[in-house]
Every structure is written in C-alpha cells, then in structure tokens.
Amino acid sequence: MDGVLAAAARKEKRVPPGKPTPAQSPANIPGDGTRERILDAALELFGERGLHAASVRDVAKLARANVAAISYHFGGKEELYRAVATYIAGLIGDRVAERAPQVVLSPPPETPEAALAELDIVMETVVDVLVGSEDMRRVARFVLREQMQPSPAFDIIYDSVMQRLHERVCLAFGIATGTDGQSEAVRLRVFLLIGQAIFLRVGEAVVLRRLGLERYDERLLGEVKTMLKQHVRLIVEDLHRSAEA
Amino acid sequence: MDGVLAAAARKEKRVPPGKPTPAQSPANIPGDGTRERILDAALELFGERGLHAASVRDVAKLARANVAAISYHFGGKEELYRAVATYIAGLIGDRVAERAPQVVLSPPPETPEAALAELDIVMETVVDVLVGSEDMRRVARFVLREQMQPSPAFDIIYDSVMQRLHERVCLAFGIATGTDGQSEAVRLRVFLLIGQAIFLRVGEAVVLRRLGLERYDERLLGEVKTMLKQHVRLIVEDLHRSAEA
DNA sequence: TTGACTAAAACAAACGTTTGATCTATATCT
DNA sequence: AGATATAGATCAAACGTTTGTTTTAGTCAA
C-alpha cells in the first residue's frame, strides 16, 4: 500500500531534543499510529478546505489525537502540509501502478495500434482514479488545490508523479499519431485530452447539478469512459492521417 | 461595463441605522468609490487566496480603505464575499455578451453548419475569457475555487451565468450533430469539451512547467484554439454521421 | 444636518504553538 | 527477578498572535 515516498516521509519525524531514532526503532507501542492518523485526517481536511481553512485543532480532533501531537510529530502545520504532499505522492504512484502497471513499467508501445490501446487505458484510469474512486476524492482535491495555488508542496507531487506520467502519455500519443512525442503540440494536446476528465472533478458541483445527479455512479462513469475513448480515437486517427500525408 | 447583476449587487448595501438610499443617490462624492475599490480588492484577494486565507485587513489595505468600511458597506466578511460573487456574475455576463453576442442574444442556429460555427466561437471565447485575458484571471480563480468548494455564493454564479450558457451550448451542439440537445449525453459531452480549456487555468502551474513557458502567450493560445476547434469538428462530424445512420 | 468615510483603539474568539506533567514500554542495574 | 532509570508518546492547559467585528471620535462634502 505504501509508496517509497510515503515511507520516506515517515523518517522526517521531528527528533525532539535528544538523539535521532536509532535507525530502526521497531515502532513505538504507546498509542497506536497517532502519526498516521494525523496524516490521514490532515489529508481529509486540507483536501476539503485548504491549508488556511483547516485548523490544527480540527485535524487533531478528527485524528482523535492531541493538538500538541502535530507539533511533536511534524514540527508544525506547514510541515504537516508538506508531509501530506509526499504522502499522497506515494498514494498516487501506488494507485497508478496497480491500476495500469503497463504505463509505468513496460517499455513504450511499438505500433500505433498498441499505443492507441494504451491511451484508452490511460483515459479509463484517469476517470477511475480521479473521478470514480471515493477514497481518491480527497487526494484529487488536495492536488487540484495545489495546482491552483502552488506551494512548496507542489514540487513534491509534480516531480514524483505528474511529470513522469505526462511524459509517458505523450510518448504513447506520439507513437499512436506517428508524430514527435516530445513536441509542444503533443504535450499540449495531451493536457487538453486529460483535462476533459479532470473537469469532472473540478467542476463537480456544476456538472452534477446540470445532470440532475447526486453523485457520479457506475453507469455515468462508463458513459464518460466511452466518450473519452471515442474522442481520443477520432483525434489520433485524424492526426495520423495528416502525419502520413 | 456594468451588468444588470453587478448593478443589483450595489443595492445590497447595508443601510446602517437610517433609511434606505433614496432609489438613486447620484453617487456620493466624499472619498470616491470606496465601495467599488473594496469590491475590487476583495475579488483580487479572495480569488488568489480563498475566503479564509484573505483577511479583511488585507482587503482594506489593498483597497486603500479603512477596515471598518467593510462592515459599514457590506455588513461583514461573508456578505462581502457574496457581493463579490454577484459582482463577477455580472462581469462574466458582460464579457461574454461583448465577446460573443450571438451566443447570448441571437436565436439558436438552424443549420448544422451554423451550429458548428457557433461552437467554434464558443471555444474561442472560453479560451480568450478564461485563459487569455489577464484581468479575468482573478475572476476565473474565484469561480474555480467556488466550484471546488461551493458556498452560498456558488448559486449566484451558477444560476445567473453557467446554467444559461451551458444550456445554450448544448442546444447548438444538438443541432450540429442532429441529436437531442437536451439529452444527458450531449450535456456531458459539452462539459468534456469545455473542460479541455478550463484545465489550462486549473492546471496552469503544471501546464506551463511542462511547456517550459512563463505564461500563456498569443502564439500558444492561438494553437490551443486551433486544436480545440479541430477536436470539436472531429467529434461533431462523427456524431452527425452516426445520427444519420 | 446628514451620510460617507477615516483613524485608532478595543474586543472576544480562534488561531498555531509551547509548556510541563503524566504515562508506559523498554533498558539497566542490583 | 525485581527495582529503578530512561526516553518517547501523549495529555491538559496556557501563551501570544491574529482574526472579524465593533466602538468612539472626528473629517469632509453636499
């Protein structure tokens, strides 16, 4: 479940006056996982309300911990916020890896057909992870908020996940269309294509209201996926034709 | 410049102990337009930082006004926030009306060709207003923030602008594709299409970083518009073919 | 005289942070 | 083995600051 980055984050623990933890203290027993509960509660509230609107007292209450535990474990509110960022960078990486392993692990596709198939998987994954999954909802909110108002935490997520993923998708798009996957045009177009799905989360309130729904259900997400794959196919095929000419 | 809604917002003024303003007091001269300066500063700071992160003291300072003037004119911070919402609802309406009058004023297009042309204009307008125009940047931020975290202010913007515009675009899309413009499928697809452009504002930080740019320039926006119109055309034509069969 | 506004101060509430005591599992010593 | 010391985790309480709001007094133009 845990990513490399999430694990790294745990080491960041503030060592009060004394010496650093002796390399591997086998998890301290008194009170179970307060640190993790705080991290989880912080993700929830920071994602829902943002850094300033969420108070450390509310975070502590949700985590069933004492307020002082936040300063104790993380150093302060801002450091907690950064810790959440590296925490979810790990979460996203893990989720993508288990949901679409070929995108992060396998070598890039070789034929346009295989590349198009990979793009289909990417679109489905984006919809599932970003819009569908209920437990990724707060993660998505946190990330979107960071995008609109980048803080130091933004670099953590960008460097470890976004840049890598976007690069890979551009590569596949280039192969599918027979064009240069490094070109500005391809990068831009990939953003536009993925932006379609992202808006479902950003503009959730408007979209649901206009559709007369309470929440996104399986039926609707299925329809969304079909549409997105159709859009991708139409655009890819058109570009492919142009590239051949 | 001012819209009906922006004008209406001005009436909401808190009438301190005394009587309501006599219907049309011809602008009070002592200290010029403090109310408007506060409204403007609030839009700036609320858009940039959000409701909680922007303090009334900062708003007052930016507006070169006294803190007490906020309570005096609007009643309090939350009321000021709502006033900003109706203020920008007017701004957006005005901007759309001057940029693409046919979309809000003219009767719906009758031929698929005319409808497709209108969709092109819509996409260009969305890019120009939402992404291009520098003075609409803070407005876009305010609205996007509201979408992610709807407050009572959300209804103001939704009811007066979004619902109307989306309905009109769906109508055009239906005519262009020869399908029912009221259907859920069309509504959804229109959101997806517009979402492409909106992501350029939401994910501005990632997009600019990936493109190696400092800001969106005319050249890039031109390319974006070309791409979006191409996407729309491909999708519309495909749906049109399916509808005829 | 009245309504719009400023300047400065005061206010209670909420905020992030710090303090000092307490608890408990473990390590050390006799 | 049993007593003692140690150190990290947790707690309630208090600290100083900032917050939104209100008050008081005064200025200025219509």
Coordinates of C-alpha atoms (C1' of nucleotides) in Angstrom, one line a residue:
Chain A
M1 CA 0.0 0.0 0.0
D2 CA 2.7 2.4 0.9
G3 CA 4.9 4.1 -1.7
V4 CA 8.5 4.8 -1.4
L5 CA 7.8 8.5 -0.9
A6 CA 5.3 7.8 1.8
A7 CA 7.9 5.7 3.6
A8 CA 10.5 8.4 3.2
A9 CA 8.1 10.9 4.7
R10 CA 7.9 8.9 7.9
K11 CA 11.6 9.4 8.6
E12 CA 11.1 13.2 8.6
K13 CA 9.8 12.8 12.2
R14 CA 11.0 15.6 14.4
V15 CA 13.5 14.3 16.9
P16 CA 12.9 16.4 19.9
P17 CA 15.9 17.4 22.0
G18 CA 17.7 14.1 22.1
K19 CA 19.5 11.9 19.5
P20 CA 18.0 10.6 16.3
T21 CA 16.0 7.4 16.4
P22 CA 18.5 4.5 16.4
A23 CA 18.0 3.8 12.7
Q24 CA 15.2 1.2 13.2
S25 CA 13.2 1.5 16.4
P26 CA 10.6 -1.2 15.8
A27 CA 7.6 1.1 16.0
N28 CA 6.9 2.6 19.4
I29 CA 4.0 1.0 21.1
P30 CA 2.3 3.5 23.3
G31 CA -0.8 4.7 21.4
D32 CA -1.1 3.1 18.0
G33 CA -0.2 5.0 14.9
T34 CA -1.1 8.5 16.0
R35 CA 1.2 9.9 13.4
E36 CA -0.6 8.0 10.6
R37 CA -4.0 9.0 11.9
I38 CA -2.9 12.7 11.9
L39 CA -1.6 12.3 8.3
D40 CA -4.9 10.8 7.2
A41 CA -7.0 13.4 9.0
A42 CA -4.9 16.2 7.6
L43 CA -5.3 14.9 4.0
E44 CA -9.0 14.8 4.6
L45 CA -9.3 18.3 5.9
F46 CA -6.6 20.0 3.8
G47 CA -8.2 18.5 0.7
E48 CA -11.7 19.5 1.6
R49 CA -11.0 23.1 2.9
G50 CA -7.4 24.0 2.0
L51 CA -4.4 24.9 4.2
H52 CA -5.8 28.0 5.9
A53 CA -9.4 27.0 6.4
A54 CA -8.5 23.7 8.1
S55 CA -7.3 24.3 11.7
V56 CA -4.9 22.0 13.5
R57 CA -7.4 21.6 16.2
D58 CA -9.9 20.1 13.8
V59 CA -7.2 17.9 12.4
A60 CA -6.3 16.7 15.8
K61 CA -9.9 16.1 16.7
L62 CA -10.6 14.1 13.6
A63 CA -7.4 12.1 14.2
R64 CA -8.5 11.5 17.8
A65 CA -5.2 13.0 19.0
N66 CA -4.0 15.9 21.0
V67 CA -3.2 19.2 19.3
A68 CA 0.4 19.1 20.5
A69 CA 0.9 15.8 18.7
I70 CA 1.0 17.7 15.5
S71 CA 3.9 19.9 16.5
Y72 CA 5.5 16.9 18.1
H73 CA 5.4 14.7 15.1
F74 CA 5.7 17.1 12.2
G75 CA 7.1 20.3 13.7
G76 CA 4.1 22.5 12.8
K77 CA 1.2 23.0 10.5
E78 CA 3.1 23.8 7.3
E79 CA 5.4 20.9 7.8
L80 CA 2.4 18.7 8.2
Y81 CA 1.0 20.0 5.0
R82 CA 4.2 19.1 3.2
A83 CA 4.2 15.7 4.8
V84 CA 0.7 15.2 3.4
A85 CA 2.0 16.1 -0.1
T86 CA 4.7 13.5 -0.1
Y87 CA 2.3 11.0 1.5
I88 CA -0.2 11.4 -1.4
A89 CA 2.6 11.4 -4.0
G90 CA 3.2 7.9 -2.8
L91 CA -0.5 7.1 -2.8
I92 CA -1.0 8.2 -6.4
G93 CA 2.1 6.3 -7.6
D94 CA 0.9 3.2 -5.9
R95 CA -2.6 3.5 -7.3
V96 CA -1.5 4.1 -10.8
A97 CA 1.0 1.2 -10.6
E98 CA -1.7 -1.3 -9.5
R99 CA -4.4 0.1 -11.9
A100 CA -2.3 0.5 -15.0
P101 CA 1.1 -1.2 -14.5
Q102 CA 2.0 -1.3 -18.2
V103 CA 2.0 2.5 -18.3
V104 CA 4.7 2.9 -15.6
L105 CA 6.6 -0.3 -16.0
S106 CA 6.5 -1.7 -19.5
P107 CA 8.6 -0.3 -22.4
P108 CA 6.7 2.1 -24.6
P109 CA 4.3 0.5 -27.2
E110 CA 5.8 0.0 -30.7
T111 CA 2.8 0.0 -33.0
P112 CA 0.3 2.8 -33.4
E113 CA -2.4 0.3 -32.5
A114 CA -0.7 -0.7 -29.3
A115 CA -0.2 3.0 -28.5
L116 CA -3.8 3.8 -29.0
A117 CA -4.8 0.9 -26.8
E118 CA -2.5 2.3 -24.1
L119 CA -4.1 5.8 -24.4
D120 CA -7.5 4.1 -23.9
I121 CA -6.2 2.6 -20.7
V122 CA -4.8 5.9 -19.6
M123 CA -8.2 7.6 -20.0
E124 CA -10.0 4.9 -18.2
T125 CA -7.5 5.0 -15.4
V126 CA -7.7 8.8 -15.1
V127 CA -11.5 8.5 -14.8
D128 CA -11.4 5.7 -12.3
V129 CA -8.7 7.1 -10.1
L130 CA -9.6 10.8 -10.3
V131 CA -13.3 10.8 -10.6
G132 CA -14.6 7.4 -9.6
S133 CA -12.8 6.2 -6.6
E134 CA -14.3 7.6 -3.5
D135 CA -11.1 7.3 -1.4
M136 CA -9.2 9.2 -4.0
R137 CA -11.6 12.0 -3.9
R138 CA -9.8 13.9 -1.1
V139 CA -6.4 13.2 -2.8
A140 CA -7.7 14.7 -6.0
R141 CA -9.0 17.7 -4.2
F142 CA -5.7 18.2 -2.5
V143 CA -3.8 18.0 -5.7
L144 CA -6.1 20.3 -7.6
R145 CA -5.9 22.9 -4.9
E146 CA -2.2 22.8 -5.0
Q147 CA -2.3 23.3 -8.8
M148 CA -4.3 26.4 -8.5
Q149 CA -2.1 27.8 -5.8
P150 CA 1.3 26.1 -5.9
S151 CA 3.2 25.9 -2.6
P152 CA 6.5 24.2 -1.9
A153 CA 4.4 21.0 -1.6
F154 CA 3.6 21.3 -5.3
D155 CA 7.1 20.4 -6.4
I156 CA 6.9 17.2 -4.4
I157 CA 3.9 16.0 -6.3
Y158 CA 4.9 17.4 -9.6
D159 CA 8.4 15.9 -9.7
S160 CA 7.5 12.5 -8.4
V161 CA 4.3 11.8 -10.3
M162 CA 2.9 14.3 -12.8
Q163 CA 5.9 15.0 -14.9
R164 CA 6.7 11.3 -15.2
L165 CA 3.2 10.3 -16.2
H166 CA 2.6 13.1 -18.6
E167 CA 5.9 12.3 -20.4
R168 CA 4.9 8.7 -20.8
V169 CA 1.4 9.5 -22.2
C170 CA 3.0 12.0 -24.6
L171 CA 5.3 9.3 -25.8
A172 CA 2.4 6.9 -26.4
F173 CA 0.4 9.7 -28.2
G174 CA 3.4 10.4 -30.4
I175 CA 3.6 6.8 -31.4
A176 CA -0.1 6.5 -32.0
T177 CA -0.2 9.5 -34.3
G178 CA 3.2 9.0 -35.9
T179 CA 4.4 12.4 -34.7
D180 CA 7.1 13.6 -32.3
G181 CA 6.0 12.8 -28.8
Q182 CA 8.3 15.5 -27.4
S183 CA 6.8 18.3 -29.4
E184 CA 5.0 21.1 -27.8
A185 CA 1.9 20.3 -29.8
V186 CA 1.7 16.8 -28.4
R187 CA 2.2 17.9 -24.9
L188 CA -0.5 20.5 -25.2
R189 CA -2.9 18.1 -26.8
V190 CA -2.4 15.5 -24.1
F191 CA -3.2 18.1 -21.5
L192 CA -6.4 19.0 -23.3
L193 CA -7.5 15.4 -23.6
I194 CA -6.9 14.7 -19.9
G195 CA -8.4 18.0 -19.0
Q196 CA -11.7 16.6 -20.1
A197 CA -11.7 14.1 -17.3
I198 CA -10.2 16.4 -14.7
F199 CA -13.0 18.9 -15.1
L200 CA -15.4 16.3 -13.9
R201 CA -13.7 16.6 -10.5
V202 CA -13.0 20.3 -10.6
G203 CA -16.5 21.3 -11.7
E204 CA -18.2 18.5 -9.9
A205 CA -20.8 20.8 -8.4
V206 CA -21.9 22.3 -11.8
V207 CA -21.7 19.0 -13.7
L208 CA -23.8 17.1 -11.2
R209 CA -26.3 19.9 -11.0
R210 CA -26.7 20.1 -14.7
L211 CA -27.1 16.3 -15.0
G212 CA -29.6 16.2 -12.1
L213 CA -27.5 13.7 -10.2
E214 CA -26.4 13.4 -6.6
R215 CA -23.1 11.8 -7.3
Y216 CA -21.2 10.1 -10.1
D217 CA -22.4 6.5 -10.5
E218 CA -21.0 3.5 -12.4
R219 CA -23.4 4.0 -15.3
L220 CA -22.3 7.6 -15.9
L221 CA -18.6 6.9 -15.5
G222 CA -19.0 4.1 -18.0
E223 CA -20.6 6.5 -20.4
V224 CA -17.8 9.1 -19.8
K225 CA -15.1 6.5 -20.5
T226 CA -16.8 5.5 -23.8
M227 CA -16.9 9.1 -24.8
L228 CA -13.4 9.9 -23.9
K229 CA -12.0 6.8 -25.7
Q230 CA -14.1 7.9 -28.8
H231 CA -12.7 11.4 -28.6
V232 CA -9.1 10.1 -28.3
R233 CA -9.6 7.7 -31.2
L234 CA -11.1 10.4 -33.5
I235 CA -8.3 12.8 -32.8
V236 CA -5.5 10.3 -33.0
E237 CA -6.8 8.9 -36.3
D238 CA -7.1 12.4 -37.8
L239 CA -3.6 13.3 -36.8
H240 CA -2.3 10.0 -38.0
R241 CA -3.8 10.7 -41.5
S242 CA -2.3 14.2 -41.5
A243 CA 1.1 12.8 -40.5
E244 CA 1.2 10.3 -43.3
A245 CA 0.4 12.9 -45.9
Chain B
M1 CA -19.2 47.8 -18.5
D2 CA -21.5 47.0 -15.7
G3 CA -24.0 44.2 -16.0
V4 CA -27.5 44.1 -14.6
L5 CA -26.3 41.8 -11.8
A6 CA -23.4 43.9 -10.9
A7 CA -25.8 46.9 -10.6
A8 CA -28.2 44.8 -8.5
A9 CA -25.3 43.9 -6.2
R10 CA -24.8 47.6 -5.4
K11 CA -28.2 47.9 -3.9
E12 CA -27.5 45.2 -1.3
K13 CA -25.6 47.8 0.6
R14 CA -26.2 47.7 4.3
V15 CA -28.3 50.7 5.3
P16 CA -26.8 51.5 8.7
P17 CA -29.2 52.8 11.2
G18 CA -31.1 55.2 8.9
K19 CA -33.3 54.9 5.9
P20 CA -32.6 53.1 2.5
T21 CA -30.7 55.1 -0.1
P22 CA -33.3 57.2 -1.9
A23 CA -33.5 55.0 -5.0
Q24 CA -30.9 56.9 -7.0
S25 CA -28.5 58.9 -5.0
P26 CA -26.2 60.2 -7.7
A27 CA -23.0 58.7 -6.3
N28 CA -21.7 60.2 -3.1
I29 CA -18.6 62.2 -3.6
P30 CA -16.7 62.2 -0.3
G31 CA -13.9 59.8 -0.9
D32 CA -14.5 58.3 -4.3
G33 CA -16.0 54.8 -4.8
T34 CA -14.7 53.2 -1.6
R35 CA -17.3 50.5 -2.0
E36 CA -16.1 49.6 -5.5
R37 CA -12.5 49.7 -4.5
I38 CA -13.2 47.2 -1.7
L39 CA -15.2 45.0 -4.0
D40 CA -12.3 45.0 -6.5
A41 CA -9.7 44.3 -3.8
A42 CA -11.8 41.5 -2.4
L43 CA -12.1 39.9 -5.8
E44 CA -8.4 40.0 -6.1
L45 CA -7.6 38.5 -2.7
F46 CA -10.5 36.1 -2.4
G47 CA -9.6 34.8 -5.9
E48 CA -6.0 34.5 -5.1
R49 CA -6.1 33.0 -1.6
G50 CA -9.7 32.0 -0.9
L51 CA -12.2 33.2 1.7
H52 CA -10.3 32.1 4.8
A53 CA -6.8 32.9 3.8
A54 CA -7.6 36.5 2.8
S55 CA -8.1 38.8 5.8
V56 CA -10.3 41.8 5.9
R57 CA -7.4 43.9 7.0
D58 CA -5.5 42.9 3.8
V59 CA -8.6 43.7 1.7
A60 CA -8.9 47.1 3.3
K61 CA -5.3 47.8 2.8
L62 CA -5.3 46.9 -0.9
A63 CA -8.5 49.0 -1.3
R64 CA -6.8 51.9 0.5
A65 CA -9.8 52.0 2.8
N66 CA -10.4 51.6 6.5
V67 CA -11.2 48.2 8.0
A68 CA -14.5 49.5 9.4
A69 CA -15.6 50.4 5.8
I70 CA -16.1 46.7 5.1
S71 CA -18.6 46.2 7.9
Y72 CA -20.1 49.5 7.0
H73 CA -20.8 48.8 3.4
F74 CA -21.4 45.1 3.4
G75 CA -22.1 44.0 6.9
G76 CA -19.3 41.6 7.3
K77 CA -16.7 39.4 5.5
E78 CA -19.1 36.7 4.4
E79 CA -21.5 39.3 3.0
L80 CA -18.6 40.9 1.1
Y81 CA -17.8 37.5 -0.3
R82 CA -21.3 37.1 -1.6
A83 CA -21.3 40.6 -3.0
V84 CA -18.1 39.7 -4.9
A85 CA -19.9 36.6 -6.3
T86 CA -22.8 38.7 -7.8
Y87 CA -20.3 41.3 -8.9
I88 CA -18.4 38.8 -11.0
A89 CA -21.5 37.1 -12.2
G90 CA -22.2 40.5 -13.9
L91 CA -18.7 40.8 -15.1
I92 CA -18.8 37.4 -16.8
G93 CA -22.1 38.1 -18.4
D94 CA -20.9 41.4 -19.8
R95 CA -17.7 39.9 -21.1
V96 CA -19.4 37.0 -22.9
A97 CA -22.0 39.4 -24.3
E98 CA -19.4 41.7 -25.8
R99 CA -17.1 38.9 -27.0
A100 CA -19.8 36.5 -28.4
P101 CA -23.1 38.4 -28.6
Q102 CA -24.7 35.9 -30.9
V103 CA -24.5 33.2 -28.3
V104 CA -26.5 35.1 -25.7
L105 CA -28.7 37.2 -28.0
S106 CA -29.4 35.7 -31.3
P107 CA -31.9 32.8 -31.8
P108 CA -30.3 29.4 -32.0
P109 CA -28.7 28.4 -35.3
E110 CA -30.8 26.5 -37.7
T111 CA -28.4 24.5 -39.8
P112 CA -25.7 22.1 -38.6
E113 CA -23.1 24.2 -40.3
A114 CA -24.2 27.4 -38.5
A115 CA -24.3 25.4 -35.2
L116 CA -20.7 24.2 -35.7
A117 CA -19.6 27.7 -36.4
E118 CA -21.2 28.8 -33.2
L119 CA -19.4 26.1 -31.3
D120 CA -16.1 27.3 -32.7
I121 CA -16.9 30.8 -31.4
V122 CA -17.8 29.4 -28.0
M123 CA -14.4 27.5 -27.7
E124 CA -12.5 30.6 -28.8
T125 CA -14.4 32.7 -26.3
V126 CA -13.8 30.3 -23.5
V127 CA -10.1 30.4 -24.2
D128 CA -9.9 34.1 -24.5
V129 CA -12.0 34.9 -21.5
L130 CA -10.9 32.2 -19.2
V131 CA -7.3 31.6 -20.1
G132 CA -6.2 34.6 -22.2
S133 CA -7.5 37.7 -20.6
E134 CA -5.3 38.8 -17.7
D135 CA -8.0 40.8 -16.0
M136 CA -10.3 37.8 -16.0
R137 CA -7.6 35.7 -14.3
R138 CA -8.7 36.5 -10.8
V139 CA -12.4 36.1 -11.8
A140 CA -11.6 32.6 -13.1
R141 CA -9.8 31.7 -9.9
F142 CA -12.7 32.9 -7.8
V143 CA -15.1 30.8 -9.8
L144 CA -13.0 27.7 -9.9
R145 CA -12.5 27.9 -6.2
E146 CA -16.2 28.1 -5.7
Q147 CA -16.8 25.1 -7.9
M148 CA -14.4 23.0 -5.8
Q149 CA -16.0 24.1 -2.6
P150 CA -19.4 25.5 -3.3
S151 CA -20.7 28.1 -0.8
P152 CA -24.0 30.1 -1.0
A153 CA -22.1 32.3 -3.4
F154 CA -22.0 29.4 -5.8
D155 CA -25.7 29.5 -6.5
I156 CA -25.5 33.2 -7.5
I157 CA -22.9 32.5 -10.2
Y158 CA -24.4 29.2 -11.3
D159 CA -28.0 30.5 -11.7
S160 CA -27.1 33.7 -13.5
V161 CA -24.4 32.5 -15.9
M162 CA -23.3 28.9 -16.0
Q163 CA -26.7 27.2 -16.3
R164 CA -27.8 29.6 -19.1
L165 CA -24.6 29.4 -21.1
H166 CA -24.3 25.6 -20.8
E167 CA -27.9 25.2 -21.9
R168 CA -27.3 27.3 -25.0
V169 CA -24.1 25.5 -26.0
C170 CA -25.9 22.2 -25.6
L171 CA -28.6 23.4 -27.9
A172 CA -26.0 24.3 -30.6
F173 CA -24.3 21.0 -30.1
G174 CA -27.5 19.2 -30.6
I175 CA -28.3 21.0 -33.8
A176 CA -24.7 20.5 -35.1
T177 CA -24.9 16.8 -34.5
G178 CA -28.5 16.2 -35.4
T179 CA -29.2 14.8 -31.9
D180 CA -31.3 15.9 -28.9
G181 CA -29.6 18.9 -27.3
Q182 CA -31.4 18.2 -24.0
S183 CA -30.1 14.7 -23.6
E184 CA -27.7 13.7 -20.9
A185 CA -25.1 12.5 -23.4
V186 CA -24.9 16.0 -25.0
R187 CA -24.7 17.8 -21.7
L188 CA -21.9 15.5 -20.6
R189 CA -20.0 15.9 -23.9
V190 CA -20.2 19.6 -23.8
F191 CA -18.7 19.6 -20.3
L192 CA -15.9 17.4 -21.5
L193 CA -15.2 19.7 -24.5
I194 CA -15.1 22.8 -22.4
G195 CA -13.2 21.0 -19.7
Q196 CA -10.3 20.9 -22.1
A197 CA -9.9 24.7 -22.0
I198 CA -10.7 25.0 -18.3
F199 CA -7.8 22.8 -17.4
L200 CA -5.4 25.3 -18.8
R201 CA -6.4 27.6 -16.0
V202 CA -6.8 25.0 -13.3
G203 CA -3.6 23.2 -14.0
E204 CA -1.8 26.3 -15.1
A205 CA 1.2 25.5 -13.0
V206 CA 1.7 22.0 -14.4
V207 CA 1.0 23.0 -17.9
L208 CA 3.3 26.0 -18.0
R209 CA 6.1 23.9 -16.4
R210 CA 5.7 21.1 -18.9
L211 CA 5.7 23.5 -21.8
G212 CA 8.7 25.4 -20.4
L213 CA 6.8 28.7 -20.5
E214 CA 6.5 31.6 -18.1
R215 CA 2.9 32.5 -19.1
Y216 CA 0.4 31.9 -21.8
D217 CA 1.2 34.0 -24.9
E218 CA -0.7 34.8 -28.0
R219 CA 1.0 32.2 -30.1
L220 CA 0.2 29.4 -27.7
L221 CA -3.4 30.5 -27.2
G222 CA -3.8 30.5 -31.0
E223 CA -2.5 27.0 -31.2
V224 CA -4.9 26.0 -28.4
K225 CA -7.8 27.5 -30.2
T226 CA -6.9 25.7 -33.4
M227 CA -6.7 22.4 -31.6
L228 CA -10.0 22.8 -29.8
K229 CA -11.8 23.7 -32.9
Q230 CA -10.3 20.7 -34.6
H231 CA -11.4 18.4 -31.7
V232 CA -14.9 19.8 -31.8
R233 CA -15.2 19.4 -35.5
L234 CA -14.0 15.8 -35.5
I235 CA -16.4 14.8 -32.7
V236 CA -19.4 16.7 -34.1
E237 CA -18.9 15.2 -37.6
D238 CA -18.6 11.7 -36.2
L239 CA -21.7 12.0 -34.1
H240 CA -23.5 13.5 -37.1
R241 CA -22.6 10.5 -39.2
S242 CA -23.9 8.2 -36.5
A243 CA -27.1 10.1 -36.1
E244 CA -27.9 9.9 -39.8
A245 CA -27.4 6.1 -40.0
Chain C
dT1 C1' -27.6 68.3 9.3
dT2 C1' -26.6 64.0 7.2
dG3 C1' -24.3 60.3 5.1
dA4 C1' -19.8 58.5 3.6
dC5 C1' -15.6 57.8 5.3
dT6 C1' -11.1 57.7 8.3
dA7 C1' -8.2 56.8 12.2
dA8 C1' -7.3 54.4 16.2
dA9 C1' -8.5 51.5 19.7
dA10 C1' -10.8 47.8 21.9
dC11 C1' -13.0 43.3 22.0
dA12 C1' -13.9 38.3 22.1
dA13 C1' -12.9 34.4 19.5
dA14 C1' -10.0 31.4 17.1
dC15 C1' -5.6 30.5 15.7
dG16 C1' -0.7 27.9 15.8
dT17 C1' 2.5 26.8 19.2
dT18 C1' 4.7 25.8 23.7
dT19 C1' 5.0 24.1 28.3
dG20 C1' 5.2 20.9 32.0
dA21 C1' 3.3 16.9 33.8
dT22 C1' 2.0 12.1 33.1
dC23 C1' 2.1 7.6 31.3
dT24 C1' 4.2 3.4 29.6
dA25 C1' 7.3 0.1 27.4
dT26 C1' 11.9 -0.8 27.5
dA27 C1' 16.8 -0.9 29.1
dT28 C1' 19.8 -1.0 33.0
dC29 C1' 21.3 -2.2 37.4
dT30 C1' 21.5 -4.9 41.8
Chain D
dA1 C1' 13.7 -11.4 39.3
dG2 C1' 12.6 -7.2 40.9
dA3 C1' 13.5 -2.3 41.4
dT4 C1' 14.9 1.7 39.0
dA5 C1' 16.0 4.8 35.5
dT6 C1' 15.2 6.3 30.7
dA7 C1' 13.1 8.2 26.8
dG8 C1' 9.4 8.7 23.6
dA9 C1' 4.4 9.4 23.2
dT10 C1' 0.5 11.8 24.8
dC11 C1' -2.2 15.0 27.5
dA12 C1' -4.5 19.4 29.5
dA13 C1' -3.5 24.0 30.0
dA14 C1' -1.7 28.2 28.9
dC15 C1' 0.7 31.5 25.7
dG16 C1' 1.0 35.1 22.4
dT17 C1' -0.8 36.4 17.9
dT18 C1' -4.2 37.2 14.5
dT19 C1' -8.7 37.1 13.3
dG20 C1' -13.5 39.6 12.3
dT21 C1' -16.1 42.9 14.4
dT22 C1' -17.5 47.0 17.0
dT23 C1' -16.9 51.4 19.1
dT24 C1' -15.7 56.1 19.6
dA25 C1' -14.3 60.3 17.7
dG26 C1' -13.6 63.1 14.1
dT27 C1' -13.4 64.9 9.0
dC28 C1' -15.4 66.4 4.8
dA29 C1' -18.7 67.5 1.1
dA30 C1' -23.5 68.0 -0.3

